[in-house]
Amino acid sequence: MTQTEQPDRTTPPPAPAVRAVGVIGLFGSPEPLLRAAERFRDAGFKHWDCHTPYPVHGLDRAMGVRPSPMGKVTLTGGGVGFVLAVLLTGGLSVFQYPLRIGGKPLFSWQAFVPIFFELFVLLATLSTFVALIVMCKLGRWHSPLHDTGVMKEITCDQFAIVLRGDAATEDQPALEKARRILADCGCPDVRPLMEEA
Amino acid sequence: MSVSSNNSESTTPAGPGEAYLTNRRLDDDIYGPLESFPTSRWWLAIAVTGSLATLFVVCLVITVGQGIGRWGVNQPVGWGFAIINFVFWIGIGHAGTLISAILYVLRQTWRTSISRFSEAMTIFAVIVALQFPLFHTGRPWNAVFWLVPLYNDMSIYQNFRSPLIWDVFAVGTYGLVSLMFWYIGLVPDLASARDRAIDPTRKFCYGLASLGWSGSARAWVHYERAYILFAGLSTALVISVHSVVSFDFATALLPGWHSTIFPPYFVAGAIFSGLAMVASLVLILRPMFRLGHLITLGHVELMNKLIIATSLMIGYSYVMEFFMSWYSGQGLEWFVVVNRAMGPYAWSYWLMVGCNAVVPQLLWIRRVRRTPALTYPIVILVNVGMWMERFVIVVTGQHRDFLPSSWGMYFPTWVDMGLLAGSFGVFLTLVLLFCRFLPTVAATELKAVQSRK
């Protein structure tokens, strides 16, 4: 825990130098967000995203996000688990510690099927879990969005569309355009995205 | 589970006839209890369960310090309370996976109100269950080498043909997968808790646990896909787990255990007992946290319908066990079932049949299904009955050995009793801590379900 996160209640902190690094549009319902997302997509913005309290149906299409490749990760992980299970049971039962029981073959694979299945499931889910953390970019505890205080609205009931771009540089026209689109879509609450300089 | 498909209309999360909750109100109702100081009832409850949990630890210390001889296991009954409790607690967990995974795959949206709670119950039940075989090994500090194929200097490894080793893999996988599945579901809710928190310590803890979740639409795409994959894999897994647990018995040559009906019979029984445990806890949780509008009588009724369905499966299995023993023409098989029903343990057999197959039939009456005060005694009896079922299977299977000179009876000691009572203490303590620190209802998912209505 760093000191910077703890709000100091005795003395007001010195106002940090902040600069606008983007635009946030907040909506009270998902429908106008979908329209705004389509306009943002067509405008060809680079660094933008929507933030919603729950998964909104059709938003991925409106944003032009490609489908998740998660299924391939799961299947690959499961395949690795299966192969590992075959190697583990076979390797130990045939080479490392051969036990001849009831005249049955050392690699009596039928009896190993439960292990194959369980390790398939275990590795499939483990890889899905890790892939989820990586793909969703979890584990980044701070971002301008978190630190602006708008997160409180998003995780409750507000639907946000966020464009990142530096107002001081050549992104200025893009931010202007985003503000216009948000106004067109009737966005009731447009805020600047601030970052400490 | 067709029993629930025609009733989805009356069980919208907002409850029949009520206006939908706003999302803000929903958050207040779900996170509010976590943000206020615990009530005196909560302290009283945790004092009782914490004492029982302490008893559990004391009994484990006695077991490790003085040996398994402090338990009632001996010849001919070598598997006693520990294995009964293991199977019982693993079974309790299965309803959580049924509700969180199987009903999700079947698109039963009513599950959302109780899914978080039942998943938590699954994890706690697995934690409790694992203690029994672990301490049954006698030297739990060595158990890792016996149970998991790890490199060791003596170059001795597991026999993978043994169902006991299958069990290690099945239950271990089940515990880990349930934990990951639960955590994935929790992350967006933890983010809500983080953003609502005012106290810096709370904010830090929830912030750390929520992994910086920001509700990004690009993340939701992966999240939803991962969630359905987890649900699908858990569905297959949960059926495998209790099947493998039943193999511990079914692959043995003992009459009464050596039976092909065991895997489906165990899975149905597990879900049956787990649903009863969910109902016994949820019916207390509802008034305690004032969640009656989120977990409605409609939800209680649907759970009760699932209990009837699984009760019928169990009843069918009891009848089939008798029929197959007779039809097989095997004298020993027939002896075992007759001994169960009329032998020295007949009381446990008839308690089992009464609690599992007869008493739940009262739930056919609509008024009983929809009145918590009438449902409650039934689900408690089902818990008793399902524990008795494992007692009947484990003890009556062994106490009449092949040679009449080896016949014996099983007498649990006070350490056995203490471990049984203590396991409830550990489980309920974990449940109470969960209710205190984590959102008991899946708020994010509930918002999504509401938005689709």
XYZ file of C-alpha atoms in Angstrom:
650
model
C 0.000 0.000 0.000
C 1.530 3.222 -1.076
C 1.063 6.426 0.798
C -0.347 8.204 -2.215
C -3.590 6.228 -2.146
C -4.544 7.084 1.387
C -6.493 10.309 1.518
C -4.976 12.532 4.119
C -7.790 13.810 6.255
C -5.959 16.377 8.348
C -4.449 18.683 5.774
C -5.754 19.169 2.255
C -3.251 17.726 -0.198
C -1.562 20.140 -2.560
C -3.556 20.256 -5.786
C -1.706 17.960 -8.195
C -0.986 19.194 -11.656
C -3.565 17.492 -13.819
C -4.179 17.539 -17.518
C -7.028 16.303 -19.648
C -6.140 13.104 -21.450
C -9.518 12.206 -22.836
C -13.279 12.401 -22.803
C -15.790 10.377 -20.811
C -19.441 10.217 -21.798
C -21.804 8.781 -19.185
C -25.205 7.355 -20.092
C -27.973 6.189 -17.804
C -29.014 3.298 -20.044
C -27.357 0.979 -22.541
C -29.334 1.943 -25.701
C -27.767 5.395 -26.334
C -24.383 3.890 -25.461
C -24.821 1.403 -28.303
C -25.520 4.261 -30.733
C -22.535 6.251 -29.498
C -20.318 3.161 -29.739
C -21.323 2.672 -33.378
C -20.441 6.304 -34.147
C -17.110 6.000 -32.337
C -16.340 2.823 -34.250
C -17.121 4.497 -37.568
C -15.090 7.558 -36.654
C -12.020 5.347 -36.513
C -10.790 6.319 -33.065
C -7.827 4.387 -31.740
C -7.830 4.262 -27.951
C -11.403 4.046 -26.817
C -13.523 1.658 -24.834
C -16.922 1.312 -23.214
C -17.284 0.590 -19.512
C -20.513 -0.937 -18.266
C -21.786 -2.337 -14.977
C -22.727 -5.604 -16.680
C -22.125 -7.110 -20.130
C -24.405 -5.267 -22.573
C -25.853 -7.413 -25.311
C -24.715 -6.293 -28.782
C -22.074 -3.890 -27.552
C -19.234 -5.979 -28.980
C -20.784 -5.703 -32.436
C -21.486 -1.993 -32.031
C -17.853 -1.458 -31.059
C -16.507 -3.747 -33.747
C -14.705 -5.944 -31.214
C -13.661 -9.323 -32.538
C -15.054 -12.415 -30.794
C -13.001 -13.717 -27.921
C -10.457 -16.424 -28.777
C -10.984 -17.903 -25.314
C -12.362 -21.189 -26.629
C -9.099 -21.948 -28.422
C -7.126 -21.251 -25.247
C -9.366 -23.582 -23.249
C -9.109 -26.356 -25.812
C -5.328 -26.003 -26.039
C -5.001 -26.037 -22.268
C -7.230 -29.089 -22.087
C -5.188 -30.835 -24.771
C -1.987 -30.140 -22.863
C -3.626 -31.503 -19.717
C -4.655 -34.677 -21.527
C -1.175 -35.256 -22.942
C 0.374 -34.561 -19.544
C -1.986 -37.068 -17.955
C -1.062 -39.765 -20.492
C 2.635 -39.091 -19.935
C 2.241 -38.995 -16.159
C 0.250 -42.209 -15.776
C 2.052 -44.050 -18.557
C 5.531 -42.888 -17.618
C 5.188 -43.721 -13.946
C 3.276 -46.996 -14.414
C 5.450 -48.392 -17.195
C 8.960 -47.059 -16.570
C 9.371 -45.512 -13.148
C 7.326 -47.786 -10.926
C 5.916 -50.776 -12.836
C 3.330 -52.677 -10.817
C 2.079 -55.875 -12.418
C -1.372 -56.411 -10.931
C -3.667 -59.246 -11.914
C -1.702 -59.875 -15.112
C -2.976 -56.645 -16.592
C -0.823 -54.597 -18.978
C 1.330 -51.961 -17.329
C -0.268 -49.250 -19.435
C -3.866 -50.213 -18.689
C -5.233 -46.983 -20.087
C -8.869 -47.743 -19.368
C -8.136 -47.413 -15.668
C -6.377 -44.090 -16.263
C -9.334 -42.451 -18.023
C -10.526 -40.647 -14.862
C -7.053 -39.092 -14.514
C -7.036 -38.103 -18.195
C -10.400 -36.447 -17.778
C -9.590 -34.622 -14.555
C -6.296 -33.242 -15.821
C -7.992 -32.212 -19.075
C -10.522 -30.204 -17.087
C -7.935 -28.841 -14.652
C -5.553 -27.546 -17.294
C -8.425 -26.284 -19.478
C -9.839 -24.210 -16.641
C -6.463 -23.058 -15.330
C -5.465 -21.805 -18.775
C -8.861 -20.118 -19.175
C -8.395 -18.425 -15.818
C -4.904 -17.176 -16.616
C -5.927 -16.148 -20.133
C -8.847 -14.203 -18.696
C -6.543 -12.220 -16.447
C -4.143 -11.543 -19.317
C -6.750 -10.753 -21.987
C -8.833 -8.509 -19.729
C -5.624 -6.786 -18.656
C -6.486 -7.427 -15.029
C -3.946 -6.748 -12.342
C -3.571 -3.084 -13.317
C -4.899 -1.407 -10.252
C -4.517 2.174 -11.405
C -5.590 4.016 -14.487
C -6.840 7.564 -15.104
C -10.330 6.101 -15.188
C -9.961 4.550 -11.744
C -8.380 7.638 -10.294
C -10.903 10.103 -11.738
C -13.692 8.743 -9.553
C -15.998 7.900 -12.415
C -15.559 4.182 -11.697
C -18.023 4.532 -8.811
C -20.768 5.329 -11.300
C -19.759 2.627 -13.761
C -19.714 -0.293 -11.346
C -23.121 0.797 -10.073
C -25.448 1.793 -12.894
C -23.821 4.146 -15.441
C -22.654 3.252 -18.932
C -19.502 5.041 -20.018
C -17.754 5.538 -23.309
C -14.179 6.697 -22.947
C -11.775 8.100 -25.531
C -8.147 8.513 -24.587
C -6.056 11.097 -26.380
C -3.881 13.950 -25.266
C -5.616 17.327 -25.486
C -2.296 19.148 -25.690
C -1.142 17.359 -28.835
C -2.519 16.477 -32.220
C -5.364 14.475 -30.655
C -7.297 17.681 -30.044
C -9.478 17.310 -33.177
C -10.330 13.750 -32.203
C -11.453 14.831 -28.751
C -13.545 17.617 -30.311
C -15.142 15.112 -32.637
C -15.879 12.744 -29.762
C -17.560 15.526 -27.828
C -19.711 16.318 -30.873
C -20.745 12.682 -31.267
C -21.629 12.476 -27.597
C -23.730 15.640 -27.887
C -25.489 14.164 -30.943
C -26.308 11.006 -29.017
C -27.818 13.087 -26.238
C -25.205 12.189 -23.658
C -26.327 13.869 -20.424
C -22.938 13.823 -18.693
C -19.681 14.534 -20.531
C -16.539 14.781 -18.421
C -12.863 15.203 -19.131
C -10.594 12.279 -18.332
C -7.875 13.742 -16.127
C -4.432 12.418 -15.381
C -1.747 13.677 -13.074
C 0.929 15.281 -15.192
C -34.446 -29.678 -15.265
C -37.782 -29.126 -16.873
C -39.391 -28.590 -13.503
C -38.372 -24.982 -13.523
C -38.847 -23.925 -17.125
C -42.522 -23.012 -16.952
C -42.149 -20.894 -13.875
C -39.590 -18.341 -14.944
C -42.252 -15.674 -15.235
C -43.086 -15.656 -11.557
C -39.469 -15.610 -10.459
C -37.966 -12.542 -12.028
C -35.264 -11.281 -9.715
C -37.467 -8.402 -8.683
C -40.081 -10.826 -7.511
C -43.575 -11.477 -8.754
C -45.767 -8.413 -8.998
C -43.063 -6.022 -7.829
C -41.571 -3.177 -9.759
C -38.044 -3.857 -10.961
C -35.364 -2.603 -8.643
C -33.145 0.135 -9.847
C -29.528 -0.924 -10.040
C -28.587 1.568 -7.355
C -31.187 0.192 -4.976
C -29.980 -3.321 -5.788
C -26.441 -2.365 -4.823
C -27.658 -0.821 -1.591
C -29.535 -3.986 -0.701
C -26.665 -6.330 -1.504
C -23.632 -4.361 -0.359
C -25.353 -2.467 2.438
C -25.193 -5.304 5.001
C -21.439 -5.618 4.385
C -20.899 -1.967 5.171
C -22.606 -1.808 8.524
C -21.335 -3.225 11.780
C -22.320 -6.874 12.246
C -25.479 -7.410 14.231
C -25.500 -9.072 17.627
C -27.197 -12.074 16.039
C -24.197 -12.492 13.749
C -21.811 -12.378 16.717
C -23.926 -14.901 18.581
C -23.990 -17.200 15.568
C -20.254 -17.036 14.997
C -19.602 -17.605 18.699
C -21.484 -20.898 18.467
C -19.988 -22.020 15.157
C -16.531 -20.836 16.160
C -16.715 -22.970 19.308
C -17.664 -25.985 17.223
C -14.808 -25.200 14.831
C -12.475 -25.166 17.818
C -13.820 -28.578 18.791
C -12.919 -29.746 15.280
C -9.343 -28.579 15.751
C -9.140 -30.181 19.207
C -10.339 -33.516 17.825
C -7.849 -33.317 14.979
C -5.043 -32.649 17.433
C -6.116 -35.706 19.421
C -6.278 -37.770 16.223
C -2.814 -36.753 15.103
C -1.295 -36.866 18.559
C -2.617 -40.246 19.623
C -3.518 -41.869 16.343
C -6.491 -43.166 14.403
C -7.129 -45.538 17.298
C -9.050 -42.713 18.950
C -11.651 -43.190 16.233
C -14.158 -46.026 16.277
C -12.758 -47.701 13.179
C -11.539 -51.269 13.609
C -12.102 -54.686 12.069
C -14.434 -55.328 10.347
C -15.588 -51.694 9.932
C -12.413 -49.974 8.745
C -14.150 -46.989 7.193
C -16.228 -45.054 9.668
C -17.292 -41.499 10.293
C -14.383 -39.986 8.405
C -15.404 -41.509 5.084
C -19.105 -40.909 5.789
C -18.381 -37.247 6.481
C -16.120 -36.963 3.436
C -18.801 -38.273 1.083
C -21.457 -36.193 2.832
C -19.559 -32.900 2.537
C -18.419 -33.482 -1.031
C -22.062 -34.126 -1.872
C -23.110 -30.863 -0.227
C -20.834 -29.026 -2.605
C -22.485 -30.487 -5.666
C -25.642 -28.420 -5.438
C -23.523 -25.294 -5.667
C -22.103 -26.442 -8.962
C -25.541 -27.544 -10.147
C -26.909 -24.089 -9.481
C -23.919 -22.103 -10.684
C -22.938 -24.171 -13.720
C -25.613 -26.608 -14.864
C -28.505 -24.175 -14.470
C -26.395 -21.486 -16.173
C -25.798 -23.712 -19.171
C -29.542 -24.440 -19.220
C -30.246 -20.666 -19.139
C -32.260 -20.803 -15.937
C -31.918 -17.151 -14.986
C -33.645 -17.611 -11.631
C -30.453 -19.254 -10.408
C -28.741 -15.848 -10.291
C -30.208 -14.910 -6.918
C -28.767 -17.942 -5.156
C -25.769 -18.833 -7.318
C -23.103 -16.852 -5.470
C -24.133 -18.230 -2.148
C -24.251 -21.821 -3.344
C -20.867 -21.534 -5.023
C -19.375 -20.296 -1.759
C -21.021 -23.224 -0.033
C -19.393 -25.588 -2.541
C -15.936 -24.303 -1.746
C -16.401 -24.447 2.009
C -17.880 -27.941 1.773
C -14.919 -29.159 -0.282
C -12.484 -27.618 2.214
C -14.228 -29.411 5.086
C -14.533 -32.667 3.137
C -10.842 -32.791 2.296
C -9.840 -32.789 5.967
C -11.314 -36.237 6.543
C -9.338 -38.371 4.080
C -6.296 -36.222 4.789
C -6.372 -37.011 8.500
C -7.539 -40.565 7.833
C -4.103 -41.189 6.334
C -2.835 -40.891 9.898
C 0.180 -38.796 8.991
C -1.195 -35.845 7.049
C 2.233 -34.237 6.752
C 3.346 -37.187 4.623
C 0.093 -37.429 2.701
C 1.261 -35.230 -0.136
C 3.743 -37.938 -1.162
C 1.104 -40.639 -0.945
C -1.578 -38.764 -2.812
C 0.237 -36.674 -5.402
C 2.831 -38.101 -7.792
C 5.865 -36.154 -6.603
C 9.508 -37.030 -7.039
C 10.791 -38.823 -3.951
C 14.057 -40.458 -2.946
C 12.520 -43.899 -2.589
C 11.154 -43.719 -6.119
C 7.760 -45.048 -5.053
C 4.763 -43.815 -6.976
C 0.990 -44.078 -7.009
C -0.984 -46.913 -8.496
C -3.162 -45.068 -10.981
C -5.505 -48.027 -11.262
C -6.764 -47.249 -7.771
C -10.030 -45.317 -7.389
C -8.566 -43.667 -4.311
C -6.005 -41.959 -6.535
C -8.725 -41.058 -9.044
C -10.460 -39.463 -6.098
C -7.447 -37.288 -5.319
C -7.410 -35.984 -8.865
C -11.190 -35.594 -9.077
C -11.699 -33.820 -5.762
C -8.548 -31.729 -6.132
C -9.610 -30.578 -9.583
C -13.113 -29.952 -8.333
C -11.931 -27.757 -5.489
C -9.602 -25.703 -7.664
C -12.087 -25.286 -10.513
C -14.865 -24.277 -8.121
C -12.577 -21.732 -6.519
C -11.584 -20.184 -9.863
C -15.178 -20.184 -11.114
C -16.354 -18.489 -7.947
C -13.612 -15.904 -8.090
C -14.307 -15.038 -11.717
C -17.912 -14.419 -10.805
C -16.868 -12.310 -7.834
C -14.479 -9.937 -9.605
C -17.057 -7.444 -10.979
C -18.922 -7.483 -7.669
C -15.701 -6.877 -5.758
C -15.141 -3.892 -8.035
C -18.555 -2.564 -7.013
C -17.675 -3.102 -3.365
C -14.363 -1.320 -3.940
C -16.017 1.706 -5.496
C -18.659 1.931 -2.805
C -16.135 1.649 0.021
C -15.322 4.773 2.016
C -13.037 3.238 4.602
C -9.510 3.135 3.090
C -8.744 -0.370 4.394
C -11.893 -1.756 2.823
C -11.153 0.103 -0.372
C -7.646 -1.310 -0.451
C -8.713 -4.902 0.217
C -11.580 -4.955 -2.252
C -9.421 -3.036 -4.711
C -6.666 -5.618 -4.477
C -9.112 -8.508 -4.863
C -10.977 -6.966 -7.797
C -7.757 -6.841 -9.840
C -8.480 -3.369 -11.159
C -11.670 -4.479 -12.923
C -13.103 -1.539 -14.840
C -16.113 -3.069 -16.599
C -14.420 -2.572 -19.957
C -16.518 -3.835 -22.847
C -13.419 -5.432 -24.373
C -12.920 -7.324 -21.103
C -16.588 -8.333 -20.890
C -16.276 -10.113 -24.250
C -13.551 -12.382 -22.866
C -15.245 -12.615 -19.504
C -18.555 -13.874 -20.829
C -16.848 -16.425 -23.021
C -14.680 -17.640 -20.157
C -17.711 -17.869 -17.894
C -19.673 -20.122 -20.206
C -16.590 -22.295 -20.784
C -16.135 -22.620 -17.042
C -19.797 -23.503 -16.637
C -19.599 -26.156 -19.333
C -16.469 -27.738 -17.918
C -17.854 -27.635 -14.374
C -21.007 -29.398 -15.545
C -18.987 -32.335 -16.814
C -16.686 -32.150 -13.815
C -19.375 -32.282 -11.150
C -20.838 -35.439 -12.633
C -17.392 -37.020 -12.751
C -16.509 -36.088 -9.172
C -19.232 -37.927 -7.341
C -19.039 -40.779 -9.835
C -15.393 -41.166 -8.885
C -16.283 -40.919 -5.194
C -18.768 -43.740 -5.762
C -16.026 -45.797 -7.477
C -14.265 -45.906 -4.114
C -17.094 -48.235 -3.145
C -18.304 -49.632 -6.451
C -14.953 -51.068 -7.550
C -14.590 -52.919 -4.256
C -15.752 -56.534 -4.164
C -17.953 -56.126 -1.095
C -21.595 -57.046 -1.656
C -23.627 -53.886 -1.228
C -20.797 -51.774 -2.628
C -20.006 -53.632 -5.839
C -22.839 -52.151 -7.844
C -23.193 -50.404 -11.182
C -25.978 -48.138 -9.948
C -23.592 -46.291 -7.651
C -22.352 -43.462 -9.912
C -25.781 -42.071 -10.919
C -27.151 -42.852 -7.456
C -24.320 -40.914 -5.796
C -24.562 -37.937 -8.151
C -28.327 -37.635 -7.663
C -27.894 -38.028 -3.914
C -25.164 -35.412 -3.839
C -27.305 -32.864 -5.617
C -30.272 -33.761 -3.439
C -28.354 -33.269 -0.204
C -26.669 -30.133 -1.497
C -29.966 -28.542 -2.461
C -31.280 -29.301 0.998
C -28.230 -27.596 2.489
C -28.632 -24.576 0.195
C -32.265 -24.333 1.235
C -31.433 -24.687 4.940
C -28.960 -21.808 4.725
C -30.809 -19.572 2.278
C -33.989 -19.712 4.336
C -31.994 -18.230 7.237
C -30.108 -15.776 5.055
C -33.254 -14.275 3.516
C -34.707 -12.737 6.657
C -31.277 -12.094 8.217
C -30.102 -9.807 5.403
C -33.591 -8.734 4.309
C -33.142 -10.292 0.860
C -36.739 -11.467 0.540
C -37.255 -9.398 -2.607
C -34.134 -10.843 -4.289
C -34.538 -14.437 -3.129
C -38.300 -14.687 -3.439
C -40.727 -17.407 -2.468
C -40.651 -18.289 -6.162
C -36.979 -19.177 -5.794
C -37.682 -21.221 -2.685
C -40.420 -23.045 -4.553
C -38.142 -23.846 -7.498
C -35.472 -25.218 -5.167
C -38.137 -27.334 -3.520
C -39.183 -28.688 -6.898
C -35.599 -29.705 -7.590
C -35.552 -31.387 -4.192
C -38.636 -33.440 -5.082
C -37.130 -34.404 -8.440
C -33.870 -35.598 -6.903
C -35.729 -37.245 -4.028
C -37.620 -39.360 -6.540
C -34.331 -40.376 -8.183
C -32.998 -41.405 -4.780
C -36.167 -43.325 -3.969
C -35.911 -45.105 -7.300
C -32.314 -46.057 -6.489
C -33.373 -47.555 -3.139
C -35.971 -49.674 -4.882
C -33.563 -50.688 -7.630
C -30.928 -51.774 -5.107
C -33.431 -54.169 -3.620
C -34.697 -55.346 -6.979
C -31.257 -55.948 -8.475
C -30.080 -57.852 -5.409
C -33.049 -60.161 -5.712
C -32.900 -60.387 -9.512
C -29.165 -61.143 -9.545
C -29.756 -64.341 -7.601
C -26.605 -63.635 -5.569
C -27.150 -64.865 -2.039
C -24.654 -62.434 -0.515
C -26.194 -59.437 -2.315
C -29.625 -60.399 -1.082
C -28.270 -60.941 2.417
C -26.843 -57.407 2.472
C -30.077 -55.663 1.518
C -32.152 -57.729 3.910
C -29.603 -57.093 6.642
C -29.825 -53.372 5.943
C -33.588 -53.308 6.238
C -33.991 -55.757 9.120
C -30.551 -56.178 10.693
C -28.989 -54.343 13.634
C -28.732 -51.110 11.637
C -32.331 -51.179 10.424
C -33.009 -47.950 12.327
C -30.519 -46.074 10.158
C -31.902 -47.615 6.976
C -35.489 -46.636 7.744
C -34.397 -43.192 8.910
C -32.689 -42.792 5.549
C -35.697 -44.000 3.554
C -38.084 -41.897 5.609
C -36.101 -38.675 5.414
C -35.023 -38.967 1.784
C -37.828 -40.679 -0.032
C -40.971 -40.180 2.067
C -40.811 -36.824 3.867
C -39.871 -34.735 0.759
C -43.099 -35.902 -0.880
C -44.830 -33.300 1.301
C -43.322 -30.748 -1.089
C -45.893 -31.776 -3.685
C -48.246 -29.534 -1.730
C -47.921 -25.989 -3.004
C -48.483 -24.404 0.394
C -45.596 -26.408 1.882
C -43.280 -25.421 -0.971
C -44.038 -21.760 -0.547
C -43.983 -21.520 3.246
C -40.420 -21.334 4.593
C -41.523 -22.431 8.060
C -42.971 -25.639 6.603
C -40.107 -26.210 4.151
C -37.447 -25.814 6.797
C -38.061 -28.983 8.837
C -38.222 -30.976 5.613
C -34.855 -29.806 4.322
C -33.253 -30.371 7.723
C -34.600 -33.921 7.699
C -33.190 -34.386 4.202
C -29.765 -33.372 5.519
C -30.121 -35.944 8.280
C -31.338 -38.564 5.847
C -28.505 -38.028 3.405
C -25.929 -38.315 6.162
C -27.673 -41.538 7.204
C -27.520 -42.790 3.626
C -23.730 -42.595 3.676
C -23.755 -44.229 7.114
C -25.857 -47.082 5.750
C -23.627 -47.551 2.729
C -20.332 -47.380 4.611
C -21.174 -49.226 7.821
C -23.686 -51.890 6.782
C -21.500 -52.760 3.832
C -18.676 -53.742 6.162
C -20.060 -54.888 9.471
C -21.169 -58.295 8.211
C -17.924 -59.760 6.896
C -17.817 -62.827 4.650
C -17.093 -65.082 7.638
C -19.677 -64.874 10.418
C -16.837 -65.210 12.945
C -15.589 -61.823 11.734
C -18.908 -60.058 12.154
C -18.909 -56.962 14.310
C -20.513 -53.650 15.054
C -19.330 -50.098 14.613
C -19.181 -47.773 17.616
C -18.084 -44.190 17.005
C -16.097 -42.537 19.794
C -16.584 -39.026 21.122
C -13.705 -37.913 18.884
C -15.714 -39.096 15.870
C -18.745 -37.210 17.140
C -16.629 -34.151 17.816
C -15.258 -34.202 14.285
C -18.761 -34.486 12.847
C -20.102 -31.612 14.939
C -16.889 -29.682 14.404
C -17.090 -30.024 10.638
C -20.432 -28.224 10.758
C -18.761 -25.602 12.915
C -15.966 -25.004 10.408
C -18.399 -24.937 7.511
C -20.838 -22.531 9.147
C -18.041 -20.278 10.402
C -16.780 -19.952 6.845
C -20.335 -19.270 5.652
C -20.780 -16.539 8.271
C -17.467 -14.919 7.377
C -18.456 -15.048 3.718
C -21.759 -13.298 4.483
C -19.826 -10.669 6.382
C -17.153 -9.805 3.828
C -18.372 -10.758 0.363
C -21.561 -9.950 -1.534
C -23.935 -12.871 -0.967
C -25.912 -12.218 -4.138
C -24.340 -11.915 -7.583
C -25.251 -8.254 -8.070
C -23.618 -7.770 -11.460
C -25.255 -10.821 -12.937
C -28.580 -9.848 -11.428
C -28.345 -6.444 -13.131
C -27.648 -8.158 -16.450
C -30.582 -10.538 -15.985
C -32.893 -7.647 -15.079
C -31.848 -5.673 -18.122
C -32.875 -8.506 -20.417
C -36.404 -8.752 -19.034
